[in-house]
Coordinates of C-alpha atoms in Angstrom, one line a residue:
M1 CA -23.0 185.4 -50.4
K2 CA -21.6 188.4 -50.7
L3 CA -21.6 191.2 -47.9
I4 CA -21.3 195.0 -48.4
V5 CA -21.4 197.3 -45.5
V6 CA -21.9 201.3 -46.7
S7 CA -21.1 203.6 -44.0
G8 CA -20.3 207.2 -43.4
Y9 CA -21.2 210.4 -42.3
S10 CA -24.9 211.7 -42.7
G11 CA -25.4 213.9 -45.9
S12 CA -22.1 211.7 -47.4
G13 CA -24.3 209.6 -50.0
K14 CA -24.8 206.7 -48.4
S15 CA -28.5 206.4 -49.7
T16 CA -27.6 207.2 -53.0
A17 CA -24.8 204.3 -53.2
L18 CA -27.3 202.1 -51.7
N19 CA -29.6 202.6 -54.8
V20 CA -27.4 202.2 -57.3
L21 CA -25.8 198.7 -55.7
E22 CA -29.7 197.9 -55.5
D23 CA -29.8 199.1 -59.7
A24 CA -26.9 196.8 -59.7
G25 CA -28.5 193.9 -58.5
Y26 CA -27.7 193.6 -55.1
Y27 CA -30.5 193.0 -52.1
C28 CA -29.9 196.3 -49.8
I29 CA -30.8 197.1 -46.5
D30 CA -30.8 200.6 -44.8
N31 CA -30.4 201.1 -40.9
L32 CA -29.9 197.7 -40.1
P33 CA -29.3 197.7 -36.3
L34 CA -25.8 196.2 -36.0
M35 CA -26.6 193.8 -33.6
L36 CA -28.6 192.2 -36.6
L37 CA -26.2 192.1 -39.0
K38 CA -24.5 188.4 -38.1
D39 CA -28.2 186.9 -37.3
F40 CA -29.4 188.1 -40.9
V41 CA -26.0 186.6 -42.5
S42 CA -26.1 183.6 -40.4
Q43 CA -30.1 182.9 -41.5
N44 CA -29.5 183.8 -45.1
L45 CA -26.4 181.2 -45.2
G46 CA -28.7 178.5 -43.5
R47 CA -31.4 179.2 -45.8
E48 CA -29.2 178.1 -49.4
H49 CA -28.3 181.7 -49.8
L50 CA -31.6 183.1 -50.5
V51 CA -29.5 186.5 -51.5
E52 CA -26.5 185.9 -52.7
S53 CA -25.5 189.5 -52.6
L54 CA -26.4 191.9 -49.6
V55 CA -25.9 195.5 -48.8
V56 CA -26.7 196.9 -45.7
G57 CA -26.6 200.8 -44.9
I58 CA -25.1 201.4 -41.4
D59 CA -25.3 204.8 -39.7
V60 CA -22.2 206.2 -38.2
R61 CA -24.4 206.9 -34.9
N62 CA -25.3 202.8 -34.8
L63 CA -21.6 202.4 -35.7
S64 CA -20.3 204.1 -33.0
S65 CA -22.2 202.0 -30.5
G66 CA -20.1 198.9 -31.4
L67 CA -17.3 200.6 -33.3
E68 CA -14.3 198.8 -31.2
S69 CA -16.1 195.5 -31.7
F70 CA -16.6 196.1 -35.6
P71 CA -13.9 194.3 -37.0
K72 CA -14.2 191.6 -34.5
L73 CA -17.9 191.2 -36.1
M74 CA -16.6 191.0 -39.7
D75 CA -14.2 188.5 -38.8
E76 CA -17.1 186.5 -37.5
I77 CA -18.9 187.0 -40.5
R78 CA -16.6 186.0 -42.3
A79 CA -15.9 182.6 -40.5
L80 CA -19.3 182.3 -41.6
G81 CA -18.8 181.9 -45.2
A82 CA -19.5 185.2 -46.4
E83 CA -17.1 187.5 -48.7
C84 CA -17.0 191.4 -46.6
E85 CA -16.2 194.6 -47.8
V86 CA -16.4 197.9 -46.1
L87 CA -17.5 201.0 -47.8
F88 CA -17.1 204.2 -45.9
L89 CA -18.0 207.3 -47.4
D90 CA -16.2 210.4 -46.0
T91 CA -17.5 213.9 -46.9
A92 CA -15.8 217.3 -46.2
A93 CA -17.7 219.3 -43.1
A94 CA -18.5 222.2 -45.7
V95 CA -20.2 220.0 -48.0
L96 CA -22.1 218.2 -45.5
Q97 CA -23.2 221.4 -44.4
K98 CA -23.8 222.7 -47.8
R99 CA -26.0 219.9 -48.5
F100 CA -28.2 220.0 -45.1
S101 CA -28.6 223.9 -45.8
E102 CA -29.6 223.2 -49.9
T103 CA -31.8 220.4 -48.8
R104 CA -33.5 221.7 -45.7
R105 CA -33.3 218.7 -43.6
K106 CA -32.4 218.4 -40.6
H107 CA -29.3 216.5 -39.3
P108 CA -29.9 213.5 -36.9
L109 CA -27.5 215.3 -34.6
S110 CA -28.8 218.9 -34.7
S111 CA -31.5 220.6 -32.3
A112 CA -32.5 223.6 -31.2
D113 CA -29.4 223.4 -29.0
V114 CA -27.1 222.2 -31.5
S115 CA -26.0 223.9 -34.9
L116 CA -26.1 222.2 -37.7
A117 CA -21.9 222.7 -38.1
E118 CA -22.1 221.8 -34.5
A119 CA -24.1 218.5 -35.4
V120 CA -21.4 217.4 -38.1
K121 CA -18.5 218.4 -36.1
Q122 CA -20.0 215.9 -33.6
E123 CA -20.9 213.2 -35.8
R124 CA -17.1 213.3 -36.7
V125 CA -15.5 212.7 -33.2
M126 CA -18.3 209.5 -32.8

């Protein structure tokens, strides 16, 4: 089984990357909680590889809660027999701000008290 974990900043193109990989034949899951990843892979491997090529989109906010343990998690998944890759999409803060302004979508960390620029900056610190 091949596993690609796609992560990156909000607005960096994770959904687009998942769409492209899905079109290429990968089974894609977006926003899977990190704590479920190993069990999902284990269950799949235990059922004669129902999914041969899996892409999981992990939001950087989800990743930040377990960032220290992420390399260990990837090692554990590799030990199960999965081939793992990580694709992190980085985008300049100015580009992210422009994308959110153009689409008029709310940044996940912005609020009445947190501007778009502050939200983008906060996410980079996570």
